Coordinates of C-alpha atoms and ligand atoms in Angstrom, one line a residue:
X1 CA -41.1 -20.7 -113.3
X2 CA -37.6 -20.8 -114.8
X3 CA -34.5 -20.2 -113.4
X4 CA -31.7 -18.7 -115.3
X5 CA -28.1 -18.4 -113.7
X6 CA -29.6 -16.3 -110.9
X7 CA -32.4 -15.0 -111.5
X8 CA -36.1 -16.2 -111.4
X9 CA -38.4 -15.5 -113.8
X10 CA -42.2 -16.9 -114.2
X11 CA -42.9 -18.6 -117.3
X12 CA -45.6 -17.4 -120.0
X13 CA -46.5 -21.0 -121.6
X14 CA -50.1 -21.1 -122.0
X15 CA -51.4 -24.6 -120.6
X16 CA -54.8 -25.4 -120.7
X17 CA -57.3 -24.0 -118.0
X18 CA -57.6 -25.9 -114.8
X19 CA -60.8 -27.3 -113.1
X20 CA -61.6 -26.0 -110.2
X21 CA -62.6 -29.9 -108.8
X22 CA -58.8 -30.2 -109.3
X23 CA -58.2 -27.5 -106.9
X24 CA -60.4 -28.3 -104.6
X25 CA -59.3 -32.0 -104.1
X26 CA -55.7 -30.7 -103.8
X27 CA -56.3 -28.5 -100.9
X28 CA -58.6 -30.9 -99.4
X29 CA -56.1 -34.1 -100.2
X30 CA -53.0 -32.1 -99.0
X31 CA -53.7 -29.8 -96.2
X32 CA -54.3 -26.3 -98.0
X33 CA -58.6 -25.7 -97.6
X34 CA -61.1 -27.9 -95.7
X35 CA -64.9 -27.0 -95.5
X36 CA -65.6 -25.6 -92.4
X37 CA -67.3 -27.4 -89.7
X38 CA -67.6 -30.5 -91.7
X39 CA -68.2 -33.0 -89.5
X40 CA -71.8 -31.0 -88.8
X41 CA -72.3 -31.1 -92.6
X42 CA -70.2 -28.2 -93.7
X43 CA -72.0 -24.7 -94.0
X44 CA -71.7 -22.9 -97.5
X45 CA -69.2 -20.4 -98.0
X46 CA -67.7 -21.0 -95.5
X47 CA -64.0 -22.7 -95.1
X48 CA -60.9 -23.6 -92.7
X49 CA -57.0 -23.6 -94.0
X50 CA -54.8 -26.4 -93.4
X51 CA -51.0 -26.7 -92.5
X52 CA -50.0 -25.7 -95.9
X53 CA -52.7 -23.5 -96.7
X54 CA -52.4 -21.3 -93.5
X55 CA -48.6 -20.6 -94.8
X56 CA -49.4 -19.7 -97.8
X57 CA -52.0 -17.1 -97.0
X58 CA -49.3 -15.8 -94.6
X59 CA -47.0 -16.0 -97.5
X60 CA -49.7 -14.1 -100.0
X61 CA -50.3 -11.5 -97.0
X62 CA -46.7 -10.9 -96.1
X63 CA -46.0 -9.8 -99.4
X64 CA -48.6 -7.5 -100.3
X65 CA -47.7 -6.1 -96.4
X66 CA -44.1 -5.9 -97.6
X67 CA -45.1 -4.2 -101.4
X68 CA -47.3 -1.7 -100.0
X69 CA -46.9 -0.7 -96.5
X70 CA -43.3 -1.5 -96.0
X71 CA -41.9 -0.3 -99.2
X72 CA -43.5 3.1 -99.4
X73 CA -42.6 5.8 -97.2
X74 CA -46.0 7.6 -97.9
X75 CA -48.0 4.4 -96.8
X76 CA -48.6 3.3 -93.3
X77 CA -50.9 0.5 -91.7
X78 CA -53.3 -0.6 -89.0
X79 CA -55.0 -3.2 -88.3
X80 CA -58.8 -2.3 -87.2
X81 CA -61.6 -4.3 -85.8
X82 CA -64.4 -6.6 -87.0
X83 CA -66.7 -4.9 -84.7
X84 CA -67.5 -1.0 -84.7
X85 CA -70.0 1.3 -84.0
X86 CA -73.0 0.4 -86.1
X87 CA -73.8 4.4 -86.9
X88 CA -70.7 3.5 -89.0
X89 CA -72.8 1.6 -91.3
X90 CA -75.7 3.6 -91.8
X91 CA -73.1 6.6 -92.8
X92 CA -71.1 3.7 -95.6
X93 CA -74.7 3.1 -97.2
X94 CA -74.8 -0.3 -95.8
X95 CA -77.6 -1.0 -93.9
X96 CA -80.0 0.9 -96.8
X97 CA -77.8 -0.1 -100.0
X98 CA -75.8 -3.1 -99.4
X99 CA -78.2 -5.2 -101.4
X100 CA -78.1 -8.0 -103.9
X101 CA -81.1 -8.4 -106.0
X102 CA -82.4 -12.0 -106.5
X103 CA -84.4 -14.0 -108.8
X104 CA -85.7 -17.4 -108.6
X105 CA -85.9 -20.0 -112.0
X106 CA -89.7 -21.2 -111.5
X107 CA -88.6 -24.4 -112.9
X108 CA -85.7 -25.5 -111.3
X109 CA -85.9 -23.0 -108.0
X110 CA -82.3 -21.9 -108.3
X111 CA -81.1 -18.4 -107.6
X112 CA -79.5 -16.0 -109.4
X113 CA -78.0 -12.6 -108.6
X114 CA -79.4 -9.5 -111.2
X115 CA -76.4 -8.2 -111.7
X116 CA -75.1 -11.4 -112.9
X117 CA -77.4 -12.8 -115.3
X118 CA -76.9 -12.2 -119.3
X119 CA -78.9 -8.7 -120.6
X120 CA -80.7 -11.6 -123.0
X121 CA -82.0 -13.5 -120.4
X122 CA -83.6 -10.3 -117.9
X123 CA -84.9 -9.4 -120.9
X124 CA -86.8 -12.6 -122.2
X125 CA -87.6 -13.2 -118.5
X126 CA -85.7 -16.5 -118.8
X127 CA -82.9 -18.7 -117.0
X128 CA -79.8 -19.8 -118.7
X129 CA -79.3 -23.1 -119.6
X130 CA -83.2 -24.6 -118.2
X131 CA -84.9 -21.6 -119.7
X132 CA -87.5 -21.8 -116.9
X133 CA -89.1 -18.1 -116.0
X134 CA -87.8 -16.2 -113.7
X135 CA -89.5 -14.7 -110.3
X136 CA -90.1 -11.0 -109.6
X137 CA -86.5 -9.6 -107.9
X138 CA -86.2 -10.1 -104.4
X139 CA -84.1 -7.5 -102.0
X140 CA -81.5 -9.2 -99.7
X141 CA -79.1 -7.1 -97.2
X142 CA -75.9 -8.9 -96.9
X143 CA -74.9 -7.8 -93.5
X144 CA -74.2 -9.8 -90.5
X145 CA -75.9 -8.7 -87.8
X146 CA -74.7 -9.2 -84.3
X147 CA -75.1 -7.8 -80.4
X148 CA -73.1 -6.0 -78.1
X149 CA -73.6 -6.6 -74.8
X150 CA -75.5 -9.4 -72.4
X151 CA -78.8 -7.6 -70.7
X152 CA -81.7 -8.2 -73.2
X153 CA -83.4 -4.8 -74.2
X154 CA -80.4 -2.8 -73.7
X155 CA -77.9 -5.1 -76.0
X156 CA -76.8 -2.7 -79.1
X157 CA -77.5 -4.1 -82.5
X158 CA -74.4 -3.9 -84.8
X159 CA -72.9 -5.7 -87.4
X160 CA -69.6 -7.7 -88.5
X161 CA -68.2 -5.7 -90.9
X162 CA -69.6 -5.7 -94.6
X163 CA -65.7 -4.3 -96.0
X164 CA -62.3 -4.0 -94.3
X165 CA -61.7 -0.2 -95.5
X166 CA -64.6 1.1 -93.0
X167 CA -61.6 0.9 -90.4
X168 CA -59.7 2.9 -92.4
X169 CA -61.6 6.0 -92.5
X170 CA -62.6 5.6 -88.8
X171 CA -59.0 5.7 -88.1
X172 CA -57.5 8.1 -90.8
X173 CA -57.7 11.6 -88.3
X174 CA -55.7 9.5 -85.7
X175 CA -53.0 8.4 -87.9
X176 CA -52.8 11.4 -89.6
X177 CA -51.7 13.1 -86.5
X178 CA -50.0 10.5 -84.9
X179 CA -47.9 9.5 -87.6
X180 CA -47.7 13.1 -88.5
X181 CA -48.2 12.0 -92.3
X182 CA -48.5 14.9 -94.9
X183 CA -50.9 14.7 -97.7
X184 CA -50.6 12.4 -100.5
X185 CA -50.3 9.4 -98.0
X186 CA -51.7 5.7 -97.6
X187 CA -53.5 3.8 -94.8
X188 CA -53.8 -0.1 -95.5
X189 CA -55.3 -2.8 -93.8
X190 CA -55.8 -6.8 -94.2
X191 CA -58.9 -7.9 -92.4
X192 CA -61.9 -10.5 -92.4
X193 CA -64.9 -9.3 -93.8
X194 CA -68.3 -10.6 -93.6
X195 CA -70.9 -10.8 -95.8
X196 CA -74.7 -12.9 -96.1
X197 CA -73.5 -13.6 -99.9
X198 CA -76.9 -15.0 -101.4
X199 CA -74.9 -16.9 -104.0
X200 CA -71.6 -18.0 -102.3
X201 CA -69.7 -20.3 -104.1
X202 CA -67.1 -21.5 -106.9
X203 CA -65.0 -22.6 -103.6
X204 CA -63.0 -19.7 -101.9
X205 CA -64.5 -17.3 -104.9
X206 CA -67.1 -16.2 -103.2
X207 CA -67.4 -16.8 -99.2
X208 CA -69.1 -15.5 -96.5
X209 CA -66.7 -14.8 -94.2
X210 CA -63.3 -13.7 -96.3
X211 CA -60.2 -11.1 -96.0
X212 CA -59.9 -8.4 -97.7
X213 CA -56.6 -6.0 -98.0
X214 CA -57.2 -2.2 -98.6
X215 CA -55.5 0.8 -99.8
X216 CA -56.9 4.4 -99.0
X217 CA -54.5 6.5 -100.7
X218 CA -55.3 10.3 -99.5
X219 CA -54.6 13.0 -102.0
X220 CA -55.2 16.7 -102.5
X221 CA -58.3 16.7 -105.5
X222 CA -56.4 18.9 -108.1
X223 CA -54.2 15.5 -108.0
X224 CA -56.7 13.0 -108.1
X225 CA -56.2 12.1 -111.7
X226 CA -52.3 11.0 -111.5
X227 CA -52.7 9.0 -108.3
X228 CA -55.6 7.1 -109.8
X229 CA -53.6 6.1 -112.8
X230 CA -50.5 5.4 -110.5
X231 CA -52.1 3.0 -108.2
X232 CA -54.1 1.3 -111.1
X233 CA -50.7 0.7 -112.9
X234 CA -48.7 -0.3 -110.1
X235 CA -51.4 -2.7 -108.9
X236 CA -51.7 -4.4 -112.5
X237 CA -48.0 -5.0 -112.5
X238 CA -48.1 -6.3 -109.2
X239 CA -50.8 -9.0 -110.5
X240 CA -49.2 -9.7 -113.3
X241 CA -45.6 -10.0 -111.3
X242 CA -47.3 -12.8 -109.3
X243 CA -48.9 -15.5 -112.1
X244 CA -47.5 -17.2 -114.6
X245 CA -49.9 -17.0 -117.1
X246 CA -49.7 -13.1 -118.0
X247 CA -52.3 -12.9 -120.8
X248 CA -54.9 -14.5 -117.9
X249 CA -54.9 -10.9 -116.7
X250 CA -56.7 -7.8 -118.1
X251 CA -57.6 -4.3 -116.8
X252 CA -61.7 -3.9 -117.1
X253 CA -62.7 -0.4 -117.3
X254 CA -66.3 0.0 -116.1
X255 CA -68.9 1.2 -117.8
X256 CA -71.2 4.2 -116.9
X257 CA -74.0 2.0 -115.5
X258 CA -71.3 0.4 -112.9
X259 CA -69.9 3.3 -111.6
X260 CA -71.2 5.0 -108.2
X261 CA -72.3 8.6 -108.4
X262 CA -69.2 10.3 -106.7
X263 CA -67.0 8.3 -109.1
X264 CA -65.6 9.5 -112.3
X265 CA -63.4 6.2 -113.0
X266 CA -63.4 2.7 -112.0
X267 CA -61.2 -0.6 -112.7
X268 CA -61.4 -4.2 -112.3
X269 CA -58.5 -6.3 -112.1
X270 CA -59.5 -9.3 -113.8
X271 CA -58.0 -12.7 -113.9
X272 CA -59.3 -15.5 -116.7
X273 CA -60.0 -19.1 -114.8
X274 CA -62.6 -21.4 -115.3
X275 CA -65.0 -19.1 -113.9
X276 CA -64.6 -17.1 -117.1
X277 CA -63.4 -13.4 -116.6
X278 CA -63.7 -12.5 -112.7
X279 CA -62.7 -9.7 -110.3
X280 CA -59.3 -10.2 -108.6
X281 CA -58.7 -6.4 -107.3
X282 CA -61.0 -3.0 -107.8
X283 CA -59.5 0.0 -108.2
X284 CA -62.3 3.0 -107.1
X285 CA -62.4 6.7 -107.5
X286 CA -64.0 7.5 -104.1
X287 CA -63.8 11.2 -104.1
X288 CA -64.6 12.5 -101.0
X289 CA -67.4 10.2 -99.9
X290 CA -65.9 8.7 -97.0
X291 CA -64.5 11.5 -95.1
X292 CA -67.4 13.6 -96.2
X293 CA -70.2 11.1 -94.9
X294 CA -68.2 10.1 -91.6
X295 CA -67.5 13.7 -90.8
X296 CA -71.6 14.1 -91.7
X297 CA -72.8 12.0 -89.2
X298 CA -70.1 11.9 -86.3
X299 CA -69.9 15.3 -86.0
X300 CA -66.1 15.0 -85.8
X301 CA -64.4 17.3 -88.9
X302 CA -62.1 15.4 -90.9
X303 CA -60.9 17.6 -93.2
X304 CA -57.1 18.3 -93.8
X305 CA -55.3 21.8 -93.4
X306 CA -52.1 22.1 -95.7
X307 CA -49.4 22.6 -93.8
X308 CA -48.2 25.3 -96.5
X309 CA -50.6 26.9 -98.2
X310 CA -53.1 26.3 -95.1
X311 CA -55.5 25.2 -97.2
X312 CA -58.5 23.3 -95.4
X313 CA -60.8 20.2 -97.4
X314 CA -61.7 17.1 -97.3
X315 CA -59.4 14.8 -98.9
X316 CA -60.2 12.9 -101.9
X317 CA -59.6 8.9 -102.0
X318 CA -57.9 6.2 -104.3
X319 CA -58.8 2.6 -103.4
X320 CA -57.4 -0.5 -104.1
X321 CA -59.3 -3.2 -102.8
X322 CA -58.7 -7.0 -103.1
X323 CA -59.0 -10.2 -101.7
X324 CA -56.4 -12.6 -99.6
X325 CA -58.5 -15.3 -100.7
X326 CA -59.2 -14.7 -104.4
X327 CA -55.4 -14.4 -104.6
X328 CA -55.1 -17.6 -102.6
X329 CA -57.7 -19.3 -105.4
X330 CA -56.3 -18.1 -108.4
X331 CA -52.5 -18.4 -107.4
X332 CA -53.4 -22.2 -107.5
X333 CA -55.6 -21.9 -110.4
X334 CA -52.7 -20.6 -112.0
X335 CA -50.0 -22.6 -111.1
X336 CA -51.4 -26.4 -111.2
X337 CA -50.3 -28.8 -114.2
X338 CA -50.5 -32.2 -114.5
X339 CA -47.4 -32.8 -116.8
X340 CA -47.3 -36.5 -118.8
X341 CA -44.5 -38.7 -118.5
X342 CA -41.8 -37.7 -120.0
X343 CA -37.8 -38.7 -120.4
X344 CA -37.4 -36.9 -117.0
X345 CA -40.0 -37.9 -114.8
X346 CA -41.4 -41.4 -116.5
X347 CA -44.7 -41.5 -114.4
X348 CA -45.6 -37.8 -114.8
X349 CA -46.2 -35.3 -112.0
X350 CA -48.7 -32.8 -110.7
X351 CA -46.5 -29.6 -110.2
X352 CA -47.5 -26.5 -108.6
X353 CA -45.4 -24.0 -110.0
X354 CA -45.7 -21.5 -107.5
X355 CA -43.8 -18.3 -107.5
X356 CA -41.1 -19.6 -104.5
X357 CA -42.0 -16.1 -102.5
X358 CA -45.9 -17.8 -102.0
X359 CA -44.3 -21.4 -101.8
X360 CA -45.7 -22.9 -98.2
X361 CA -42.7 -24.9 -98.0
X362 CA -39.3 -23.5 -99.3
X363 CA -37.2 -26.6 -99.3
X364 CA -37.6 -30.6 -98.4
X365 CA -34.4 -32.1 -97.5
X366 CA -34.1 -35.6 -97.8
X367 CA -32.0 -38.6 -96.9
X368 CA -31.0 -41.1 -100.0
X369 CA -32.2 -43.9 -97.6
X370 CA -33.6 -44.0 -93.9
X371 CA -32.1 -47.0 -92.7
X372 CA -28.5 -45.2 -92.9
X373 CA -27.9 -43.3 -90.0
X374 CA -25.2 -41.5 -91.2
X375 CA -27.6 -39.8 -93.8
X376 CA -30.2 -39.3 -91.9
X377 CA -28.4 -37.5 -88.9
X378 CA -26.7 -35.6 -91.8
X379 CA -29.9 -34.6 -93.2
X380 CA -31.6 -33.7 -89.6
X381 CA -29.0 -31.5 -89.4
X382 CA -29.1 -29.5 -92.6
X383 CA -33.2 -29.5 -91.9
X384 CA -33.0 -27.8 -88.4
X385 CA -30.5 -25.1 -89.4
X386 CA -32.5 -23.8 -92.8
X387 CA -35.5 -24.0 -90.1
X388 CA -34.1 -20.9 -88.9
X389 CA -33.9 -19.4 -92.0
X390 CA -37.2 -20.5 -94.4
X391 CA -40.1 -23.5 -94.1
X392 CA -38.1 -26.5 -94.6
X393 CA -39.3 -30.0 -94.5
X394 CA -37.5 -33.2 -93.6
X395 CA -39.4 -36.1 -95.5
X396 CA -38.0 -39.7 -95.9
X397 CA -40.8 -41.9 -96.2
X398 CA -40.8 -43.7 -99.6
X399 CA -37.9 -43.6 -102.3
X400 CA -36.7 -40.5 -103.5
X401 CA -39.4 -40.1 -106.9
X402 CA -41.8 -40.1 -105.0
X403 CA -41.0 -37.7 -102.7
X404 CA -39.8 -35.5 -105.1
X405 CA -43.7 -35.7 -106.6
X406 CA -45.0 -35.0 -103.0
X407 CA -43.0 -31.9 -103.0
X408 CA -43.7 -30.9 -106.6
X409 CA -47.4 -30.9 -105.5
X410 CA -47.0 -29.0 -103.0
X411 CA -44.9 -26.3 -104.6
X412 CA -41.8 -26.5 -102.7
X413 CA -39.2 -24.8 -105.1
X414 CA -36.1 -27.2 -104.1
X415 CA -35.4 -30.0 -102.8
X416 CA -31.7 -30.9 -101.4
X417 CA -30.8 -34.9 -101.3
X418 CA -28.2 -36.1 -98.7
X419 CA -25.8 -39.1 -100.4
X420 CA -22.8 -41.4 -100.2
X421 CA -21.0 -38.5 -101.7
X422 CA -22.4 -36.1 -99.0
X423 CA -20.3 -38.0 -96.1
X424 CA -17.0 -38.0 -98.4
X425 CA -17.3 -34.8 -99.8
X426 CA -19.9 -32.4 -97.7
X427 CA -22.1 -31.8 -100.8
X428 CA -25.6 -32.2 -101.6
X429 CA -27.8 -32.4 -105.2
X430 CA -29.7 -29.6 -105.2
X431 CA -33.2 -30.0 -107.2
X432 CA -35.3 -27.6 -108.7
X433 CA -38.8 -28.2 -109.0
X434 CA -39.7 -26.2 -112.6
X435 CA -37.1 -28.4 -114.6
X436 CA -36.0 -30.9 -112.6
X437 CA -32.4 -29.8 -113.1
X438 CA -30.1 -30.9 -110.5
X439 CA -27.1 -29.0 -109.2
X440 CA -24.0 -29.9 -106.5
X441 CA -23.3 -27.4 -103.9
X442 CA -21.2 -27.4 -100.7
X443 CA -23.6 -27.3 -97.7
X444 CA -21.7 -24.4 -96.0
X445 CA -23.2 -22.4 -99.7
X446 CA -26.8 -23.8 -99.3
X447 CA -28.3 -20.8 -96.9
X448 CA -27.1 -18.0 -99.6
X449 CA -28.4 -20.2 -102.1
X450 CA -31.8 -20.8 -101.2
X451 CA -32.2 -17.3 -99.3
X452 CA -31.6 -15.6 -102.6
X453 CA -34.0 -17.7 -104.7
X454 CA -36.7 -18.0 -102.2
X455 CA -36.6 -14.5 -100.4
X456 CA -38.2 -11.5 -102.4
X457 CA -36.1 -8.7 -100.8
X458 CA -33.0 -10.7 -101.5
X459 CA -34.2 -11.0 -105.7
Ligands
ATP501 P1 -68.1 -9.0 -106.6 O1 -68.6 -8.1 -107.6 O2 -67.3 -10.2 -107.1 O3 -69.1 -9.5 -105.6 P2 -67.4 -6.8 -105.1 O4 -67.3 -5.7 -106.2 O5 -68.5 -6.8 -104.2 O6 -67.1 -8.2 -105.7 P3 -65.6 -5.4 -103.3 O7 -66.7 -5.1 -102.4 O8 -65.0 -4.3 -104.2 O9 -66.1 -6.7 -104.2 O10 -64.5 -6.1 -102.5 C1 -63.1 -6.0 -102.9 C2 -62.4 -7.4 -103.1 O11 -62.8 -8.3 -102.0 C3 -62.9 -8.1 -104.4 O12 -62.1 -7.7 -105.5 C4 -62.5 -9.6 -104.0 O13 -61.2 -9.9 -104.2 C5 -62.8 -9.6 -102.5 N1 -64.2 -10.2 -102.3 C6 -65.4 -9.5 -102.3 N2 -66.4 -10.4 -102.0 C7 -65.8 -11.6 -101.7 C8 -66.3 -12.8 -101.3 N3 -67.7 -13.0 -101.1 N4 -65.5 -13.9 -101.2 C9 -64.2 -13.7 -101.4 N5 -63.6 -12.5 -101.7 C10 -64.4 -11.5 -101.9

């Protein structure tokens, strides 16, 4: 990130990819991701967020909540539950089709999905890397089952949801007429979704238990085409808005084999980490599946009458589907450097550069010295009144480089020292993390300052 006069503007430097043990010591070491349950030994894909890392998921969800839902006056949201009916998922395909197929090396007994493994590799029968042979395909449902109710024999089997969007369908008659939205219009959601991932891993890439946030953008089919190529556009920009490293993000068309039988057109948004070139977002041509197969086995019509023309079908469906947490993982895997000494910072730094919207602490204000009361009541001061405003920190433990590097670790987009000249004059150095330029400015002008720099609806 750079800052120019006022604006703030993400850089495009390529740096070299980061390793994900680099990430995952960093959230451990600072508060952002801890394996879950790990005094019992942890259990695999599955994870807890720390201090920082529960504000910057809030961050990362606030602002696809403000983008999508609050922004657009054809897009509205709920907010469904984990639990539903479980006919639910025998009309989604889930309980027959939600399958990953599985083979096992011979030689070193470790698992692979199908649908990830090289064409070379199914086709010689071999593993990557060992070369042992590989098993016959196994079938694995990744649904969570669970129970409804507490008398055995008449508990009701049903399941945590396999996908948030489920909720969206269920719910898209009700807001329809409650909101009294006209077609072409949006329903999104955020939610938890769970899944018995055969192969979790690569940290928060692949969990079993994981949020997901959904549109279902509703359209009339003679306009299927041009909503479909809107939402895929205006998604890509909004990834690439986000990361530093544009050219780390591509649009992946997919190819006939991919695509499911109602579909005419599918996209991944892809982002390029150490795991290679991976999903971040899809962007599906669902047709009229949904509706069609909920309407099918509830019994309940969901088709849409124009208010005009009176015309009466089912509507036709553009999704947008991505991941809170995948966003979480490669907003890090994106922004971490280690940068060498230099004239400016002579012991080098780890800096997460952080656009200062996601930042899980805006600004650290700090006292020259601790032991001068004068400063520090100064600086207590200035803390609790940009508390009301943005996450602010007070820190002064240690001298001022090395908190500085704390905050640089951490993100936190400025820092504002309190000094001598502070009591004479009522100014403060203002330091920004990116360049380590530093700036005076009266305290009474630090609020608008910040606010503009930090706030996306003030940019
Ligand atoms: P993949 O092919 O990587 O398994 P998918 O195609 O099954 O993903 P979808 O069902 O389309 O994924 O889910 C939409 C989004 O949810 C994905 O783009 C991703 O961001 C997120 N997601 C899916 N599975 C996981 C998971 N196990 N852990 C974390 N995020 C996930």
């Amino acid at each position: 990130m750079t800052q120019t006069e006022d604006k703030i503007t993400l850089s495009t430097e390529d740096t070299p990819l980061v390793p994900m043990e680099k990430i995952v010591s960093l959230c451990k070491r600072r508060g952002f991701v801890y394996p879950n349950s790990e005094i019992y030994g942890g259990v695999s894909g599955i994870y807890d967020f720390g201090p920082l890392g529960v504000e910057l998921r809030n961050n990362i969800r606030r602002y696809w909540w403000w983008s999508m839902v609050q922004t657009n006056d054809n897009v509205v949201g709920i907010e469904g539950n984990i639990i539903t009916h479980p006919r639910v998922w025998e009309a989604s395909g889930h309980v027959e089709n939600f399958v990953d197929r599985l083979v096992e090396c011979k030689n070193c007994k470790r698992r692979f999905r199908v649908d990830q493994l090289p064409k070379e590799n199914l086709e010689q029968n071999k593993r990557p890397v060992c070369g042992g042979e590989l098993g016959e395909p196994r079938v694995f449902n990744l649904m969570m089952e669970t129970y409804i109710g507490v008398v055995e024999g008449e508990r009701m089997k049903t399941y945590l949801r396999g996908e948030a969007c489920q909720n969206i369908y269920l719910d898209y008659d009700n807001v329809q007429k409650s909101s009294r939205m006209q077609i072409p219009f949006g329903i999104c959601q955020i939610g938890k979704a769970f899944r018995n991932e055969v192969t979790p891993g690569n940290f928060l890439f692949r969990q079993r238990e994981f949020e997901q946030w959904d549109l279902q953008f509703f359209v009339h089919p003679s306009e299927m085409q041009k909503w479909f190529d809107y939402w895929r556009e205006r998604r890509f920009e909004w990834y690439k808005g986000i990361i530093n490293h544009k050219d780390r993000l591509r649009l992946r068309p997919h190819g006939p084999d991919e695509l499911a039988h109602y579909a005419k057109q599918a996209f991944d948004i892809e982002y390029r980490s150490v795991l290679g070139w991976q999903e971040w977002e899809g962007i599906h041509w669902r047709q009229d599946w949904d509706l069609s197969r909920h309407s099918q086995f509830s019994g309940h019509d969901l088709s849409y009458t124009d208010p005009e023309t009176k015309e009466r079908y089912i509507p036709w469906i553009v999704e947008t589907s991505g991941g809170v947490d995948r966003t979480f993982l490669n907003l890090l895997l994106d922004a971490y450097e280690e940068e060498p000494p230099s004239g400016k910072d002579k012991e080098g730094r780890t800096v997460l550069r952080l656009h200062p919207w996601f930042a899980p602490v805006k600004v650290a204000v700090l006292p020259l010295q601790k032991n001068k009361e004068e400063l520090v009541t100064t600086a207590r001061d200035i803390h609790k009144r940009l508390q009301r405003l943005m996450v602010s920190q007070y820190d002064d433990v240690a001298n001022i480089g090395r908190r500085y590097r704390r905050q640089d670790e951490i993100g936190t987009p400025f820092c504002v020292t309190v000094d001598f000249q502070t009591l004479e004059d009522q100014t403060v150095t203002v330091r920004e993390r990116d360049g380590m330029t530093q700036i005076r400015l009266q305290i009474k002008e630090l609020p608008a300052y910040l606010l503009e720099r930090v706030m996306w609806n003030y940019s």
